[in-house]
């Protein structure tokens, strides 16, 4: 039988995200509570300031650009303290936000802008050139490329988002309320697929409302967070990217809903992380396994007092027992694990705080409102303890893939289950384990890399006859690295020089997380099935044999 969550499930408000966050009657903290804080500039937003700034920006969208319900605003920026206000300003105006990776090239950004139908683009000055180039390619007017952050355009060509606010002050506009929160989209986040192009994951207002409540239920009570923090309260460190669903929901939304102060970092920097934990008395952090690895080994960590951290939650990729124990032995910081996907808004499971050391390796128990089951390849449910593909149903499950009815039909069943593509099992106590992936995606530090996308680029290289890309696990970095197996064109050498040239050629075409950090191996042929499907499992065996052979020579 499918497993239901054991958490109590409070009624989910039938409202859109704006109503959920800014029109609630049960907010447990005051208007002047500082929610977002930039530790580099000391700039901050209180609850009231982020609300008022969002309203003014939303009015500006309506007044300046005749913003319509369902229009898409794209975000191309690293973490910024202005991101929450812009996000909810877009939703106030009835729009849909589509965050993009600031590491994208103009080609990659243009694809998402075109696929999402974005009407405007928000960025920061260091990214303005690429943003303008991508916008131009898809027909977004240059005056709709706007700036957030502390820098302004010295040429005065790009408006700062505060200028969009100023335009609104002489006009009167009302917010656009969503009529059907369970159907109306709030976000279009993009998740890589095995077909090569990223897929637009359609997340409704209800999806994010439900998941915010689910996260609150999982974290509340464990650290006396019931009713919100008191005094200075709990502080969360935010270096996970806001453009990723993990940061978007767990950081931006949870902090405002629960009244937790979010310390916003534009990107991960180990020594700054340690310094801010010590100076600002951070109490909690959402992390990924490579961060846990650094905390367990890097000598710089020993320079700082991290004792204010009561717990870390690791997600985005599997976490090993060795890493959990290494961090706890060194720093006495517990690390629990969670699980989720872009399609589930994202969090579906997390380890209870009290059980972090009892079920290491587990992704925890099922969060409220959900039902889950493990299925065989024949789509028959398997009993407790047996391995199968994880299927999940709940109000946090996405609406479907944008412009991709076939992908949607393959991912969602007629009775509402999402086929996660991940395999594992559950134990008799309701703890879930993820052991492998049905999907062929490579996960580099939590970012998804589609092998087919890289293969599509590489096969176009004049010196490449055939190619297959797989992920190889690197223990030193605690993450998978993309590696290409290449059949060279006639006459091409198979040495380091040739490999380096191809790697550098590809790296100029793709985002940082898609680079061939696993290197290139030249082969005589790519193993394929009769139908032409690449047999990646054979390449993974070959990669393991290569690793074993290298070790034997030491």
XYZ file of C-alpha atoms in Angstrom:
554
model
C 0.000 0.000 0.000
C 1.206 3.567 -0.662
C 2.696 5.324 2.369
C 1.048 8.472 3.730
C 2.916 11.121 5.693
C 2.773 10.764 9.466
C 2.940 14.531 10.019
C -0.236 16.383 11.006
C -1.526 18.284 7.965
C -2.948 21.741 8.604
C -5.417 23.045 5.992
C -3.654 24.648 3.023
C -5.012 28.184 2.513
C -6.838 28.581 -0.789
C -4.883 31.668 -1.727
C -2.071 32.777 -3.976
C 1.443 33.343 -2.690
C 0.972 37.061 -2.096
C -2.068 36.448 0.058
C -0.303 33.605 1.848
C 2.747 35.688 2.750
C 1.452 39.245 3.040
C -2.241 39.039 3.947
C -2.069 36.347 6.608
C -3.618 36.873 10.042
C -1.257 34.602 11.956
C 2.141 36.194 11.252
C 4.159 35.609 14.464
C 6.559 38.539 14.154
C 6.348 42.341 13.674
C 6.624 44.507 10.562
C 10.078 45.771 11.530
C 11.621 42.315 11.781
C 14.741 42.200 9.574
C 14.307 39.256 7.204
C 17.007 39.750 4.545
C 20.503 40.970 5.434
C 23.549 41.513 3.212
C 26.656 40.871 5.373
C 28.955 42.589 2.857
C 27.115 45.931 2.710
C 24.894 45.709 5.829
C 21.932 46.538 3.590
C 18.727 44.908 4.808
C 14.994 44.521 4.283
C 12.439 44.269 7.060
C 9.183 42.462 6.436
C 7.435 45.780 5.816
C 10.183 47.033 3.507
C 10.183 43.950 1.311
C 6.371 44.080 1.112
C 6.284 47.784 0.232
C 9.155 47.517 -2.253
C 7.445 44.570 -3.954
C 4.186 46.534 -4.255
C 5.923 49.548 -5.780
C 7.822 47.357 -8.238
C 4.612 45.552 -9.162
C 2.894 48.879 -9.775
C 5.837 49.890 -11.936
C 5.461 46.777 -14.095
C 1.795 47.553 -14.657
C 2.297 51.254 -15.196
C 5.355 51.150 -17.425
C 4.850 48.013 -19.489
C 1.110 47.310 -19.307
C 1.919 44.079 -17.494
C -0.719 41.379 -18.033
C -1.702 38.372 -15.947
C 0.562 35.473 -16.890
C 3.397 37.579 -18.289
C 6.837 36.118 -17.507
C 9.682 38.003 -15.844
C 13.083 36.288 -16.152
C 15.776 36.645 -13.506
C 19.446 36.331 -14.531
C 21.447 37.109 -11.412
C 23.395 35.576 -8.537
C 21.857 35.858 -5.084
C 20.896 39.429 -4.310
C 19.106 41.001 -1.377
C 16.720 42.645 -3.886
C 15.624 39.311 -5.374
C 12.730 38.638 -2.936
C 11.125 42.054 -3.522
C 11.392 41.678 -7.299
C 10.038 38.130 -7.073
C 6.921 39.070 -5.146
C 6.492 42.316 -7.048
C 6.173 40.225 -10.197
C 3.578 38.004 -8.491
C 1.715 41.070 -7.105
C 1.301 42.204 -10.716
C -0.034 38.783 -11.746
C 3.178 37.687 -13.418
C 5.215 34.496 -13.427
C 8.885 34.486 -12.405
C 11.416 32.380 -14.296
C 14.849 32.346 -12.599
C 17.888 31.450 -14.696
C 21.431 30.415 -13.910
C 23.778 33.457 -13.987
C 26.436 31.145 -15.361
C 24.498 30.685 -18.585
C 25.986 31.731 -21.892
C 23.948 33.946 -24.218
C 22.812 30.826 -26.118
C 21.599 29.070 -22.990
C 19.884 32.176 -21.630
C 18.216 32.893 -24.968
C 16.766 29.382 -25.024
C 15.056 29.859 -21.654
C 13.864 33.369 -22.522
C 12.290 32.105 -25.743
C 10.837 28.922 -24.258
C 9.299 30.719 -21.283
C 8.026 33.617 -23.386
C 9.695 36.139 -21.061
C 8.601 39.765 -21.534
C 11.423 41.326 -19.488
C 14.734 40.398 -17.881
C 16.256 41.333 -14.513
C 20.036 41.126 -14.049
C 23.017 42.808 -12.380
C 25.664 45.006 -14.003
C 28.415 42.330 -14.235
C 26.002 40.251 -16.374
C 24.487 43.022 -18.476
C 26.376 42.236 -21.702
C 25.198 38.623 -21.878
C 21.697 39.624 -20.752
C 21.398 42.230 -23.512
C 22.716 39.848 -26.151
C 20.252 37.100 -25.187
C 17.356 39.572 -24.936
C 18.143 40.920 -28.387
C 18.103 37.438 -29.878
C 14.572 36.729 -28.653
C 13.087 40.155 -29.262
C 12.966 41.527 -25.709
C 13.400 45.327 -25.981
C 16.601 46.645 -24.420
C 14.620 48.969 -22.138
C 13.114 45.854 -20.564
C 16.510 44.651 -19.338
C 16.640 46.113 -15.826
C 19.164 46.111 -12.992
C 19.090 45.077 -9.331
C 21.858 45.248 -6.757
C 24.132 48.072 -5.638
C 25.575 49.028 -9.043
C 23.909 51.307 -11.573
C 24.420 51.457 -15.328
C 27.016 54.232 -15.875
C 25.675 54.734 -19.410
C 22.108 55.090 -18.098
C 20.811 52.651 -20.709
C 19.445 50.115 -18.241
C 16.945 51.190 -15.589
C 17.504 50.175 -11.996
C 14.482 48.413 -10.527
C 14.028 51.321 -8.127
C 13.362 53.510 -11.177
C 10.581 51.135 -12.159
C 9.130 51.808 -8.700
C 9.398 55.571 -9.050
C 7.388 55.594 -12.261
C 4.524 53.930 -10.420
C 4.119 56.537 -7.716
C 1.791 58.784 -9.720
C -0.524 55.977 -10.750
C -2.980 53.821 -8.846
C -2.916 50.108 -9.451
C -4.350 47.166 -7.573
C -2.730 43.788 -7.195
C -3.820 40.954 -9.417
C -5.300 38.121 -7.369
C -5.023 34.644 -8.776
C -8.453 33.101 -9.281
C -7.249 29.488 -9.153
C -4.073 29.132 -7.027
C -3.958 25.419 -7.796
C -3.806 26.149 -11.531
C -2.242 29.597 -11.882
C 1.552 29.538 -12.285
C 3.895 31.352 -9.910
C 7.251 30.065 -11.192
C 8.833 28.523 -14.250
C 12.032 26.843 -13.080
C 14.130 24.943 -15.570
C 15.334 21.420 -14.975
C 17.705 19.621 -17.335
C 16.358 16.588 -19.112
C 17.966 13.666 -20.922
C 16.799 15.112 -24.246
C 19.414 17.839 -23.910
C 17.316 20.985 -23.552
C 16.207 22.113 -20.081
C 12.507 21.641 -19.342
C 10.286 24.368 -17.950
C 8.790 23.062 -14.697
C 5.417 24.731 -14.137
C 4.918 25.438 -10.422
C 1.617 26.854 -9.241
C 0.934 29.182 -6.342
C -0.534 26.265 -4.390
C 2.586 24.164 -5.049
C 4.822 26.705 -3.291
C 2.291 27.518 -0.548
C 2.010 23.811 0.244
C 5.767 23.199 0.218
C 6.451 26.214 2.426
C 4.009 24.782 4.964
C 5.591 21.352 4.596
C 9.070 22.711 5.332
C 7.738 24.640 8.317
C 6.130 21.477 9.704
C 9.394 19.572 9.335
C 11.524 22.216 11.033
C 9.042 23.589 13.582
C 9.272 22.326 17.138
C 12.661 20.704 16.650
C 14.458 23.886 17.653
C 11.538 25.571 19.403
C 10.674 27.428 16.218
C 6.931 27.145 16.952
C 5.385 30.562 16.719
C 8.489 32.012 15.113
C 11.772 33.099 16.673
C 11.975 35.484 19.600
C 14.439 38.338 20.018
C 17.186 37.978 17.433
C 15.825 34.521 16.691
C 17.236 32.010 14.276
C 19.474 33.040 11.404
C 19.888 31.109 8.169
C 22.944 31.391 5.934
C 22.004 31.712 2.260
C 24.660 30.850 -0.309
C 22.616 28.222 -2.149
C 21.481 29.850 -5.407
C 18.069 31.513 -5.389
C 17.584 30.543 -9.057
C 17.537 26.893 -7.954
C 14.291 25.579 -6.457
C 16.175 24.523 -3.290
C 17.108 28.133 -2.533
C 13.906 29.630 -3.904
C 11.614 27.756 -1.526
C 13.766 26.701 1.420
C 15.504 30.066 1.741
C 13.532 32.945 0.219
C 10.030 31.716 1.070
C 10.689 29.899 4.319
C 12.544 32.832 5.855
C 9.670 35.258 5.275
C 6.952 32.819 6.309
C 8.678 31.733 9.521
C 10.306 35.054 10.431
C 13.888 33.809 10.149
C 16.667 36.209 9.237
C 18.344 35.228 5.986
C 22.010 36.193 5.602
C 22.314 36.610 1.826
C 25.601 35.732 0.102
C 25.936 36.142 -3.683
C 27.855 32.868 -3.879
C 29.644 30.296 -1.747
C 33.004 31.363 -0.308
C 34.279 29.088 2.454
C 36.158 31.599 4.585
C 33.317 34.139 4.348
C 30.855 31.419 5.346
C 32.915 30.620 8.440
C 33.414 34.296 9.271
C 29.713 35.112 9.032
C 28.771 32.102 11.143
C 31.127 33.312 13.861
C 30.330 37.037 13.674
C 26.563 36.854 13.119
C 25.892 33.728 15.203
C 24.245 31.789 12.387
C 22.119 28.939 13.748
C 21.147 26.964 10.643
C 22.309 26.404 7.071
C 21.051 24.562 4.029
C 24.022 23.007 2.252
C 25.064 20.461 -0.374
C 27.574 17.588 0.033
C 30.593 19.469 -1.432
C 30.143 22.108 1.300
C 29.988 19.394 3.944
C 33.205 17.968 2.504
C 35.014 21.313 2.830
C 33.822 21.757 6.407
C 35.215 18.333 7.249
C 38.674 18.863 5.722
C 39.664 22.410 4.873
C 42.205 23.921 7.310
C 40.636 27.405 7.099
C 37.636 26.129 9.063
C 39.793 25.733 12.188
C 40.322 29.503 12.370
C 36.672 30.144 13.265
C 34.146 29.366 15.989
C 31.166 27.673 14.349
C 29.516 26.559 17.586
C 26.373 28.676 17.032
C 25.291 26.274 14.276
C 22.775 23.858 15.762
C 22.107 21.878 12.605
C 22.732 21.763 8.862
C 20.446 20.247 6.253
C 22.068 18.738 3.171
C 20.233 18.290 -0.092
C 20.591 18.398 -3.900
C 22.736 15.223 -3.997
C 23.331 12.092 -1.873
C 25.273 12.490 1.367
C 27.528 9.729 2.666
C 27.836 8.509 6.239
C 31.556 9.302 6.132
C 30.918 12.993 5.518
C 28.251 13.267 8.217
C 30.498 11.651 10.781
C 33.588 13.609 9.716
C 31.858 16.974 10.213
C 30.364 15.940 13.517
C 33.695 14.605 14.785
C 35.491 17.800 13.806
C 32.908 20.509 14.571
C 30.189 18.779 16.611
C 27.660 20.032 14.039
C 24.860 17.586 13.192
C 24.001 17.250 9.503
C 20.670 15.817 8.449
C 19.614 14.997 4.910
C 16.588 15.887 2.825
C 15.269 15.060 -0.626
C 13.291 16.820 -3.296
C 13.106 17.780 -6.936
C 12.191 20.828 -8.991
C 8.958 19.033 -9.888
C 7.982 18.717 -6.195
C 8.616 22.364 -5.247
C 11.088 20.814 -3.992
C 11.176 19.213 -0.524
C 9.389 15.891 -0.075
C 11.463 14.263 2.699
C 13.802 15.239 5.485
C 15.328 13.492 8.463
C 13.772 14.461 11.799
C 16.223 16.491 13.860
C 16.293 13.963 16.674
C 17.076 11.083 14.288
C 19.921 12.576 12.283
C 22.472 10.108 13.735
C 20.107 7.123 13.850
C 19.256 6.961 10.159
C 22.371 8.314 8.410
C 22.057 7.607 4.696
C 18.302 8.046 4.755
C 16.651 11.102 3.195
C 14.174 10.990 6.057
C 10.443 10.616 6.323
C 7.662 11.822 4.056
C 6.538 15.418 4.709
C 2.862 16.392 5.169
C 0.113 16.111 2.529
C 1.936 13.489 0.451
C 1.570 9.857 -0.508
C 4.471 7.837 -1.903
C 5.268 4.376 -3.173
C 8.145 2.473 -4.766
C 7.364 0.842 -8.104
C 8.924 -1.974 -10.126
C 9.941 -1.534 -13.808
C 6.592 -3.166 -14.601
C 4.912 -0.388 -12.556
C 3.810 -2.695 -9.764
C 4.251 -1.524 -6.189
C 7.080 -3.270 -4.326
C 6.912 -4.148 -0.625
C 8.845 -2.456 2.187
C 12.580 -3.112 1.900
C 12.588 -3.818 -1.833
C 14.091 -1.453 -4.391
C 11.918 0.401 -6.859
C 11.337 3.794 -8.473
C 9.915 6.423 -6.129
C 6.511 7.856 -7.089
C 5.043 10.794 -5.144
C 1.620 12.446 -5.043
C 0.690 15.665 -3.222
C -0.225 19.365 -3.577
C 3.466 20.188 -4.094
C 3.678 18.160 -7.322
C 4.102 20.374 -10.377
C 1.493 21.056 -13.043
C 3.598 19.775 -15.916
C 6.398 20.724 -18.306
C 5.918 23.884 -20.364
C 5.377 23.256 -24.080
C 6.112 19.575 -23.521
C 2.940 17.447 -23.339
C 4.874 14.252 -24.043
C 7.280 14.897 -21.167
C 4.365 15.714 -18.882
C 2.507 12.539 -19.841
C 5.603 10.439 -19.158
C 6.187 12.060 -15.747
C 2.665 12.248 -14.295
C 0.232 9.361 -13.948
C -3.505 9.641 -14.508
C -4.099 9.494 -10.737
C -1.592 12.266 -9.965
C 1.661 10.489 -9.079
C 4.972 11.979 -10.206
C 7.541 9.433 -11.346
C 10.714 10.821 -9.803
C 13.186 8.770 -11.823
C 15.050 7.961 -8.606
C 15.208 4.467 -7.187
C 15.496 3.300 -3.591
C 13.475 1.729 -0.821
C 11.789 2.396 2.508
C 12.404 0.621 5.793
C 9.827 -0.647 8.264
C 9.971 2.626 10.219
C 9.030 4.805 7.261
C 12.525 6.084 6.472
C 13.164 6.519 2.763
C 16.438 5.763 1.001
C 17.581 6.823 -2.481
C 20.151 4.457 -3.948
C 20.407 5.395 -7.624
C 18.819 7.312 -10.494
C 16.753 5.959 -13.320
C 17.474 9.167 -15.145
C 20.835 9.633 -16.763
C 21.398 13.131 -15.453
C 24.777 13.999 -14.003
C 24.668 15.922 -10.738
C 27.576 18.299 -10.314
C 27.389 19.915 -6.852
C 23.609 19.759 -6.956
C 23.301 21.148 -10.497
C 21.873 18.915 -13.165
C 23.858 18.295 -16.325
C 22.203 16.544 -19.259
C 24.644 14.228 -21.079
C 22.712 14.610 -24.339
C 23.160 18.382 -24.283
C 26.948 18.120 -24.010
C 26.981 15.357 -26.618
C 25.039 17.639 -28.944
C 27.760 20.266 -28.700
C 30.685 17.845 -28.898
C 29.487 15.900 -31.920
C 29.533 19.198 -33.849
C 33.283 19.556 -33.267
C 35.154 18.853 -36.518
C 37.520 16.419 -34.824
C 34.808 14.333 -33.125
C 33.152 11.403 -34.885
C 31.089 10.104 -31.993
C 30.744 10.853 -28.303
C 29.080 9.805 -25.069
C 29.082 11.701 -21.772
C 28.744 10.156 -18.317
C 29.200 11.273 -14.736
C 32.187 9.973 -12.778
C 32.188 10.338 -9.004
C 35.089 12.290 -7.517
C 35.634 11.462 -3.835
C 37.799 14.505 -3.215
C 35.009 16.867 -4.265
C 32.099 14.618 -3.211
C 30.324 15.128 -6.505
C 29.925 13.738 -10.002
C 32.013 15.243 -12.817
C 31.033 15.185 -16.516
C 33.416 13.099 -18.629
C 33.331 12.614 -22.402
C 34.274 9.421 -24.230
C 35.153 10.462 -27.775
C 35.741 8.629 -31.042
C 38.142 11.000 -32.812
C 37.941 11.895 -36.481
C 40.534 10.372 -38.781
C 43.983 11.754 -38.264
C 43.344 13.281 -34.846
C 45.804 12.367 -32.158
C 44.652 10.981 -28.842
C 46.936 12.883 -26.528
C 46.542 15.522 -23.839
C 46.931 18.351 -26.344
C 43.941 17.225 -28.400
C 41.843 16.560 -25.313
C 42.646 19.982 -23.868
C 41.660 21.720 -27.105
C 38.242 20.034 -27.165
C 37.627 20.718 -23.468
C 38.453 24.403 -23.875
C 36.276 24.603 -26.999
C 33.265 23.174 -25.165
C 33.817 25.173 -21.978
C 33.291 28.409 -23.919
C 29.830 27.220 -24.962
C 28.335 26.072 -21.675
C 27.661 27.219 -18.125
C 30.277 26.638 -15.442
C 28.624 23.537 -13.954
C 28.513 21.799 -17.346
C 32.262 21.910 -18.015
C 34.113 18.639 -18.648
C 35.802 18.468 -15.264
C 36.009 14.705 -15.613
C 38.149 15.110 -18.708
C 38.149 13.284 -22.037
C 38.947 9.685 -22.860
C 39.518 8.687 -26.487
C 37.958 5.370 -27.560
C 37.532 3.387 -30.793
C 33.739 3.169 -30.518
C 30.806 4.132 -28.294
C 28.888 1.114 -26.940
C 25.295 1.213 -28.192
C 22.222 -1.000 -28.260
C 20.682 -2.328 -31.479
C 18.312 0.631 -31.480
C 21.223 3.057 -31.208
C 20.840 3.972 -27.532
C 24.128 4.737 -25.797
C 24.931 2.078 -23.202
C 26.206 4.412 -20.509
C 26.366 1.650 -17.927
C 29.170 0.011 -19.929
C 31.072 3.289 -19.965
C 30.637 3.570 -16.209
C 32.155 0.096 -15.872
C 35.020 1.210 -18.108
C 35.514 4.337 -15.961
C 35.699 2.184 -12.829
C 38.223 -0.126 -14.468
C 40.348 2.884 -15.433
C 40.240 4.125 -11.846
C 41.213 0.703 -10.476
C 44.089 0.436 -12.962
C 45.373 3.872 -11.977
C 45.295 2.919 -8.289
C 47.216 -0.309 -8.920
C 50.091 1.683 -10.432
C 50.524 3.790 -7.295
